[in-house]
Amino acid sequence: MENTVIRIALIGDYDPQVTAHQAIPVALGMAAEHAGLDVQFQWLATDRIDNDTPLEDFDGFWCVPASPYRNEGGALRAIRFAREQQRPFLGTCGGFQHAVLEYARNVLGWKDAEHGETAPDATRALLTPLTCSLVEAVDCIQLVEGSLIAKAYEHSEIREGYRCRYGVNPEFERALLSERLCATGHDSTGELRAVELRGHPFFVATLFQPERAALKGLLPPLVSALIEACVRQTS
């Protein structure tokens, strides 16, 4: 498999001061070495994503932490491409939030859905401040048996870290999860922490930041799973 090249688009605005942005290249390098693959990645700044961006050149997409993004529309455009074109997708932290927002607007038809961080007074603020802010917090997450995320971790209970202040508004959660979007991870208090898209080969989004494990020398299972999904799609 060493001749296989996998190209990953990193949707987000690179900031060397952001811990997750430091961790992501390390995580991808570890996953590449583990799989014996050539994994190449490119940062796609959200304010540079438009109709002419060659999204079809990428095998997989990762919408990364550190929102609000410079251009919400650019991030949503790339997420929509990954969802509609069946390209493997991982969203972490802000990527989780925007994956949910894209799905709500373009699948459920909630055109008035907004992110509470940028539109706090919106009638349908889909992402709102968490009851307890998860900045530099670590917690247990229960995973749904048989889900993609549970298969990646090979466990039903995991511990992961966060740097997050916004999650799904409980007011809209039931309707949000009424069709193809499935809840696959909940924290110790039952709050939604991971989702997957039914009918898609690999579309996983987590409110936590699994990439951080790479800075401790640990291979993040979800990053390996993303790369493996890309290999399956390209073979």
C-alpha positions as YAML, in Angstrom:
chain: A
units: angstrom
residues:
- id: 1
  name: MET
  ca: [0.00, 0.00, 0.00]
- id: 2
  name: GLU
  ca: [3.06, 2.29, 0.22]
- id: 3
  name: ASN
  ca: [2.40, 3.72, -3.26]
- id: 4
  name: THR
  ca: [-1.13, 4.81, -2.36]
- id: 5
  name: VAL
  ca: [-1.46, 8.58, -1.91]
- id: 6
  name: ILE
  ca: [-4.35, 9.86, 0.19]
- id: 7
  name: ARG
  ca: [-5.17, 13.58, 0.01]
- id: 8
  name: ILE
  ca: [-6.94, 15.16, 2.97]
- id: 9
  name: ALA
  ca: [-8.47, 18.65, 2.97]
- id: 10
  name: LEU
  ca: [-8.34, 20.41, 6.32]
- id: 11
  name: ILE
  ca: [-11.30, 22.79, 6.43]
- id: 12
  name: GLY
  ca: [-10.41, 25.65, 8.74]
- id: 13
  name: ASP
  ca: [-8.25, 28.71, 9.27]
- id: 14
  name: TYR
  ca: [-4.79, 27.59, 10.32]
- id: 15
  name: ASP
  ca: [-3.45, 29.14, 13.51]
- id: 16
  name: PRO
  ca: [-0.14, 27.80, 14.88]
- id: 17
  name: GLN
  ca: [-1.21, 28.84, 18.39]
- id: 18
  name: VAL
  ca: [-4.18, 26.45, 18.39]
- id: 19
  name: THR
  ca: [-3.31, 23.16, 20.09]
- id: 20
  name: ALA
  ca: [-5.56, 21.11, 17.80]
- id: 21
  name: HIS
  ca: [-3.88, 22.65, 14.73]
- id: 22
  name: GLN
  ca: [-0.50, 21.61, 16.13]
- id: 23
  name: ALA
  ca: [-1.82, 18.09, 16.73]
- id: 24
  name: ILE
  ca: [-3.54, 17.41, 13.39]
- id: 25
  name: PRO
  ca: [-0.42, 17.08, 11.18]
- id: 26
  name: VAL
  ca: [1.14, 14.85, 13.85]
- id: 27
  name: ALA
  ca: [-2.00, 12.70, 14.00]
- id: 28
  name: LEU
  ca: [-2.12, 12.35, 10.21]
- id: 29
  name: GLY
  ca: [1.57, 11.45, 10.13]
- id: 30
  name: MET
  ca: [1.06, 8.75, 12.75]
- id: 31
  name: ALA
  ca: [-1.96, 7.34, 10.88]
- id: 32
  name: ALA
  ca: [0.02, 7.33, 7.62]
- id: 33
  name: GLU
  ca: [2.95, 5.49, 9.20]
- id: 34
  name: HIS
  ca: [0.64, 2.98, 10.85]
- id: 35
  name: ALA
  ca: [-1.13, 2.24, 7.55]
- id: 36
  name: GLY
  ca: [2.00, 2.37, 5.38]
- id: 37
  name: LEU
  ca: [0.54, 5.13, 3.23]
- id: 38
  name: ASP
  ca: [1.53, 8.48, 1.79]
- id: 39
  name: VAL
  ca: [-0.98, 10.85, 3.39]
- id: 40
  name: GLN
  ca: [-0.84, 14.44, 2.14]
- id: 41
  name: PHE
  ca: [-2.92, 17.25, 3.57]
- id: 42
  name: GLN
  ca: [-3.79, 20.80, 2.59]
- id: 43
  name: TRP
  ca: [-5.30, 23.53, 4.73]
- id: 44
  name: LEU
  ca: [-8.33, 25.09, 3.07]
- id: 45
  name: ALA
  ca: [-8.86, 28.53, 4.57]
- id: 46
  name: THR
  ca: [-12.60, 29.07, 4.80]
- id: 47
  name: ASP
  ca: [-12.43, 32.49, 3.17]
- id: 48
  name: ARG
  ca: [-10.76, 30.89, 0.13]
- id: 49
  name: ILE
  ca: [-13.37, 28.15, -0.46]
- id: 50
  name: ASP
  ca: [-15.70, 29.04, -3.31]
- id: 51
  name: ASN
  ca: [-17.26, 27.58, -6.47]
- id: 52
  name: ASP
  ca: [-13.83, 27.28, -8.09]
- id: 53
  name: THR
  ca: [-12.14, 25.40, -5.26]
- id: 54
  name: PRO
  ca: [-11.22, 21.93, -6.65]
- id: 55
  name: LEU
  ca: [-12.78, 19.93, -3.80]
- id: 56
  name: GLU
  ca: [-12.97, 16.86, -6.03]
- id: 57
  name: ASP
  ca: [-9.16, 16.58, -5.79]
- id: 58
  name: PHE
  ca: [-9.41, 15.38, -2.17]
- id: 59
  name: ASP
  ca: [-10.06, 11.86, -0.95]
- id: 60
  name: GLY
  ca: [-11.23, 12.93, 2.49]
- id: 61
  name: PHE
  ca: [-12.19, 16.01, 4.50]
- id: 62
  name: TRP
  ca: [-11.56, 17.06, 8.08]
- id: 63
  name: CYS
  ca: [-13.34, 20.14, 9.42]
- id: 64
  name: VAL
  ca: [-11.08, 21.26, 12.25]
- id: 65
  name: PRO
  ca: [-11.44, 23.14, 15.55]
- id: 66
  name: ALA
  ca: [-11.05, 26.89, 16.16]
- id: 67
  name: SER
  ca: [-14.29, 28.51, 15.06]
- id: 68
  name: PRO
  ca: [-15.86, 30.91, 14.39]
- id: 69
  name: TYR
  ca: [-14.28, 30.50, 10.99]
- id: 70
  name: ARG
  ca: [-13.42, 33.49, 8.87]
- id: 71
  name: ASN
  ca: [-16.12, 32.45, 6.41]
- id: 72
  name: GLU
  ca: [-18.89, 30.18, 7.68]
- id: 73
  name: GLY
  ca: [-20.23, 29.75, 4.14]
- id: 74
  name: GLY
  ca: [-16.90, 28.43, 2.87]
- id: 75
  name: ALA
  ca: [-16.76, 25.80, 5.59]
- id: 76
  name: LEU
  ca: [-20.36, 24.74, 4.94]
- id: 77
  name: ARG
  ca: [-19.68, 24.49, 1.19]
- id: 78
  name: ALA
  ca: [-16.84, 22.00, 1.74]
- id: 79
  name: ILE
  ca: [-18.84, 19.98, 4.29]
- id: 80
  name: ARG
  ca: [-21.77, 19.79, 1.90]
- id: 81
  name: PHE
  ca: [-19.48, 18.50, -0.85]
- id: 82
  name: ALA
  ca: [-18.14, 15.74, 1.41]
- id: 83
  name: ARG
  ca: [-21.66, 14.77, 2.47]
- id: 84
  name: GLU
  ca: [-23.24, 14.78, -0.99]
- id: 85
  name: GLN
  ca: [-20.28, 13.23, -2.83]
- id: 86
  name: GLN
  ca: [-19.86, 10.46, -0.26]
- id: 87
  name: ARG
  ca: [-16.30, 11.49, 0.61]
- id: 88
  name: PRO
  ca: [-15.02, 10.40, 4.04]
- id: 89
  name: PHE
  ca: [-15.50, 13.22, 6.54]
- id: 90
  name: LEU
  ca: [-14.39, 13.92, 10.09]
- id: 91
  name: GLY
  ca: [-15.50, 16.96, 12.05]
- id: 92
  name: THR
  ca: [-14.01, 17.79, 15.44]
- id: 93
  name: CYS
  ca: [-15.14, 20.52, 17.86]
- id: 94
  name: GLY
  ca: [-16.04, 23.43, 15.53]
- id: 95
  name: GLY
  ca: [-16.20, 20.84, 12.76]
- id: 96
  name: PHE
  ca: [-18.92, 19.00, 14.68]
- id: 97
  name: GLN
  ca: [-20.88, 22.21, 15.09]
- id: 98
  name: HIS
  ca: [-20.70, 23.14, 11.41]
- id: 99
  name: ALA
  ca: [-21.43, 19.61, 10.19]
- id: 100
  name: VAL
  ca: [-24.64, 19.75, 12.21]
- id: 101
  name: LEU
  ca: [-25.43, 23.22, 10.89]
- id: 102
  name: GLU
  ca: [-24.86, 22.19, 7.25]
- id: 103
  name: TYR
  ca: [-27.09, 19.14, 7.68]
- id: 104
  name: ALA
  ca: [-29.85, 21.19, 9.31]
- id: 105
  name: ARG
  ca: [-29.88, 23.79, 6.56]
- id: 106
  name: ASN
  ca: [-29.43, 21.61, 3.49]
- id: 107
  name: VAL
  ca: [-31.03, 18.28, 4.45]
- id: 108
  name: LEU
  ca: [-33.72, 19.26, 6.94]
- id: 109
  name: GLY
  ca: [-34.40, 22.55, 5.15]
- id: 110
  name: TRP
  ca: [-33.93, 24.69, 8.26]
- id: 111
  name: LYS
  ca: [-32.73, 27.73, 6.33]
- id: 112
  name: ASP
  ca: [-32.98, 29.85, 9.49]
- id: 113
  name: ALA
  ca: [-30.62, 27.59, 11.47]
- id: 114
  name: GLU
  ca: [-27.71, 29.59, 12.89]
- id: 115
  name: HIS
  ca: [-24.67, 29.16, 15.11]
- id: 116
  name: GLY
  ca: [-25.29, 30.90, 18.42]
- id: 117
  name: GLU
  ca: [-21.67, 32.06, 18.59]
- id: 118
  name: THR
  ca: [-22.15, 34.31, 15.56]
- id: 119
  name: ALA
  ca: [-25.95, 34.82, 15.73]
- id: 120
  name: PRO
  ca: [-26.93, 34.55, 19.41]
- id: 121
  name: ASP
  ca: [-30.34, 36.17, 18.87]
- id: 122
  name: ALA
  ca: [-31.42, 33.86, 16.04]
- id: 123
  name: THR
  ca: [-34.85, 32.25, 16.33]
- id: 124
  name: ARG
  ca: [-33.31, 28.88, 15.52]
- id: 125
  name: ALA
  ca: [-29.92, 29.02, 17.23]
- id: 126
  name: LEU
  ca: [-28.95, 25.40, 16.63]
- id: 127
  name: LEU
  ca: [-25.66, 25.67, 18.53]
- id: 128
  name: THR
  ca: [-25.87, 27.32, 21.94]
- id: 129
  name: PRO
  ca: [-23.55, 27.71, 24.96]
- id: 130
  name: LEU
  ca: [-23.02, 24.47, 26.85]
- id: 131
  name: THR
  ca: [-24.48, 24.27, 30.35]
- id: 132
  name: CYS
  ca: [-20.94, 23.69, 31.55]
- id: 133
  name: SER
  ca: [-18.15, 25.01, 29.33]
- id: 134
  name: LEU
  ca: [-15.77, 22.26, 28.22]
- id: 135
  name: VAL
  ca: [-12.57, 24.27, 27.96]
- id: 136
  name: GLU
  ca: [-9.60, 22.01, 28.70]
- id: 137
  name: ALA
  ca: [-11.96, 19.42, 30.19]
- id: 138
  name: VAL
  ca: [-11.70, 15.64, 29.96]
- id: 139
  name: ASP
  ca: [-14.77, 13.41, 30.29]
- id: 140
  name: CYS
  ca: [-16.09, 9.92, 29.61]
- id: 141
  name: ILE
  ca: [-18.14, 9.31, 26.47]
- id: 142
  name: GLN
  ca: [-20.45, 6.35, 25.98]
- id: 143
  name: LEU
  ca: [-20.46, 5.12, 22.38]
- id: 144
  name: VAL
  ca: [-23.33, 3.42, 20.58]
- id: 145
  name: GLU
  ca: [-22.52, -0.22, 19.86]
- id: 146
  name: GLY
  ca: [-21.93, -0.94, 16.17]
- id: 147
  name: SER
  ca: [-21.34, 2.72, 15.27]
- id: 148
  name: LEU
  ca: [-18.36, 3.81, 13.18]
- id: 149
  name: ILE
  ca: [-16.86, 5.58, 16.15]
- id: 150
  name: ALA
  ca: [-17.24, 2.55, 18.43]
- id: 151
  name: LYS
  ca: [-15.60, 0.36, 15.78]
- id: 152
  name: ALA
  ca: [-12.71, 2.82, 15.53]
- id: 153
  name: TYR
  ca: [-12.05, 2.88, 19.27]
- id: 154
  name: GLU
  ca: [-12.94, -0.78, 19.79]
- id: 155
  name: HIS
  ca: [-14.53, 0.25, 23.10]
- id: 156
  name: SER
  ca: [-17.97, 1.35, 24.23]
- id: 157
  name: GLU
  ca: [-16.59, 3.90, 26.72]
- id: 158
  name: ILE
  ca: [-13.75, 6.33, 26.05]
- id: 159
  name: ARG
  ca: [-12.16, 9.37, 27.69]
- id: 160
  name: GLU
  ca: [-11.44, 12.41, 25.55]
- id: 161
  name: GLY
  ca: [-10.60, 16.08, 25.96]
- id: 162
  name: TYR
  ca: [-12.44, 19.22, 24.88]
- id: 163
  name: ARG
  ca: [-11.85, 22.86, 24.24]
- id: 164
  name: CYS
  ca: [-15.40, 23.86, 23.49]
- id: 165
  name: ARG
  ca: [-18.14, 26.21, 24.63]
- id: 166
  name: TYR
  ca: [-20.99, 25.39, 22.19]
- id: 167
  name: GLY
  ca: [-23.09, 22.29, 21.57]
- id: 168
  name: VAL
  ca: [-26.42, 21.29, 20.03]
- id: 169
  name: ASN
  ca: [-29.35, 23.25, 21.44]
- id: 170
  name: PRO
  ca: [-31.48, 20.69, 23.36]
- id: 171
  name: GLU
  ca: [-34.60, 22.44, 22.04]
- id: 172
  name: PHE
  ca: [-33.86, 21.20, 18.50]
- id: 173
  name: GLU
  ca: [-31.96, 17.98, 19.22]
- id: 174
  name: ARG
  ca: [-34.84, 15.54, 18.82]
- id: 175
  name: ALA
  ca: [-35.92, 16.97, 15.45]
- id: 176
  name: LEU
  ca: [-32.31, 17.20, 14.30]
- id: 177
  name: LEU
  ca: [-31.82, 13.47, 14.93]
- id: 178
  name: SER
  ca: [-35.16, 12.41, 13.43]
- id: 179
  name: GLU
  ca: [-33.82, 11.32, 10.03]
- id: 180
  name: ARG
  ca: [-30.32, 10.31, 8.81]
- id: 181
  name: LEU
  ca: [-28.22, 12.02, 11.47]
- id: 182
  name: CYS
  ca: [-27.65, 9.63, 14.39]
- id: 183
  name: ALA
  ca: [-26.42, 10.23, 17.93]
- id: 184
  name: THR
  ca: [-23.48, 7.89, 18.54]
- id: 185
  name: GLY
  ca: [-21.78, 9.36, 21.61]
- id: 186
  name: HIS
  ca: [-23.02, 10.89, 24.88]
- id: 187
  name: ASP
  ca: [-21.12, 12.20, 27.86]
- id: 188
  name: SER
  ca: [-21.49, 11.15, 31.49]
- id: 189
  name: THR
  ca: [-24.58, 13.36, 31.90]
- id: 190
  name: GLY
  ca: [-26.24, 12.16, 28.68]
- id: 191
  name: GLU
  ca: [-25.34, 15.20, 26.57]
- id: 192
  name: LEU
  ca: [-24.79, 14.72, 22.81]
- id: 193
  name: ARG
  ca: [-21.09, 14.51, 21.96]
- id: 194
  name: ALA
  ca: [-20.83, 12.55, 18.67]
- id: 195
  name: VAL
  ca: [-22.97, 12.03, 15.57]
- id: 196
  name: GLU
  ca: [-22.80, 10.00, 12.35]
- id: 197
  name: LEU
  ca: [-24.67, 10.14, 9.07]
- id: 198
  name: ARG
  ca: [-26.60, 7.01, 8.13]
- id: 199
  name: GLY
  ca: [-26.11, 5.96, 4.50]
- id: 200
  name: HIS
  ca: [-22.70, 7.63, 4.18]
- id: 201
  name: PRO
  ca: [-19.50, 5.52, 4.05]
- id: 202
  name: PHE
  ca: [-17.80, 7.62, 6.74]
- id: 203
  name: PHE
  ca: [-19.24, 10.82, 8.16]
- id: 204
  name: VAL
  ca: [-18.36, 11.23, 11.83]
- id: 205
  name: ALA
  ca: [-18.37, 14.38, 13.94]
- id: 206
  name: THR
  ca: [-17.32, 14.79, 17.58]
- id: 207
  name: LEU
  ca: [-17.53, 17.72, 19.96]
- id: 208
  name: PHE
  ca: [-14.32, 16.52, 21.59]
- id: 209
  name: GLN
  ca: [-10.85, 16.76, 20.01]
- id: 210
  name: PRO
  ca: [-9.42, 13.25, 19.48]
- id: 211
  name: GLU
  ca: [-6.44, 14.67, 17.56]
- id: 212
  name: ARG
  ca: [-4.89, 15.92, 20.82]
- id: 213
  name: ALA
  ca: [-3.83, 12.37, 21.70]
- id: 214
  name: ALA
  ca: [-1.15, 12.62, 18.99]
- id: 215
  name: LEU
  ca: [0.74, 15.23, 21.04]
- id: 216
  name: LYS
  ca: [1.11, 12.56, 23.73]
- id: 217
  name: GLY
  ca: [2.45, 10.05, 21.23]
- id: 218
  name: LEU
  ca: [-0.85, 8.17, 20.86]
- id: 219
  name: LEU
  ca: [-2.44, 7.36, 17.50]
- id: 220
  name: PRO
  ca: [-6.00, 8.77, 17.49]
- id: 221
  name: PRO
  ca: [-8.33, 5.93, 16.41]
- id: 222
  name: LEU
  ca: [-10.70, 8.24, 14.53]
- id: 223
  name: VAL
  ca: [-7.89, 9.62, 12.40]
- id: 224
  name: SER
  ca: [-6.86, 6.09, 11.44]
- id: 225
  name: ALA
  ca: [-10.50, 5.32, 10.67]
- id: 226
  name: LEU
  ca: [-10.74, 8.39, 8.41]
- id: 227
  name: ILE
  ca: [-7.65, 7.31, 6.45]
- id: 228
  name: GLU
  ca: [-8.89, 3.72, 6.18]
- id: 229
  name: ALA
  ca: [-12.23, 5.01, 4.85]
- id: 230
  name: CYS
  ca: [-10.38, 7.03, 2.21]
- id: 231
  name: VAL
  ca: [-8.46, 3.93, 1.12]
- id: 232
  name: ARG
  ca: [-11.70, 1.97, 0.75]
- id: 233
  name: GLN
  ca: [-13.21, 4.74, -1.34]
- id: 234
  name: THR
  ca: [-10.22, 5.03, -3.67]
- id: 235
  name: SER
  ca: [-9.56, 1.29, -4.15]
...
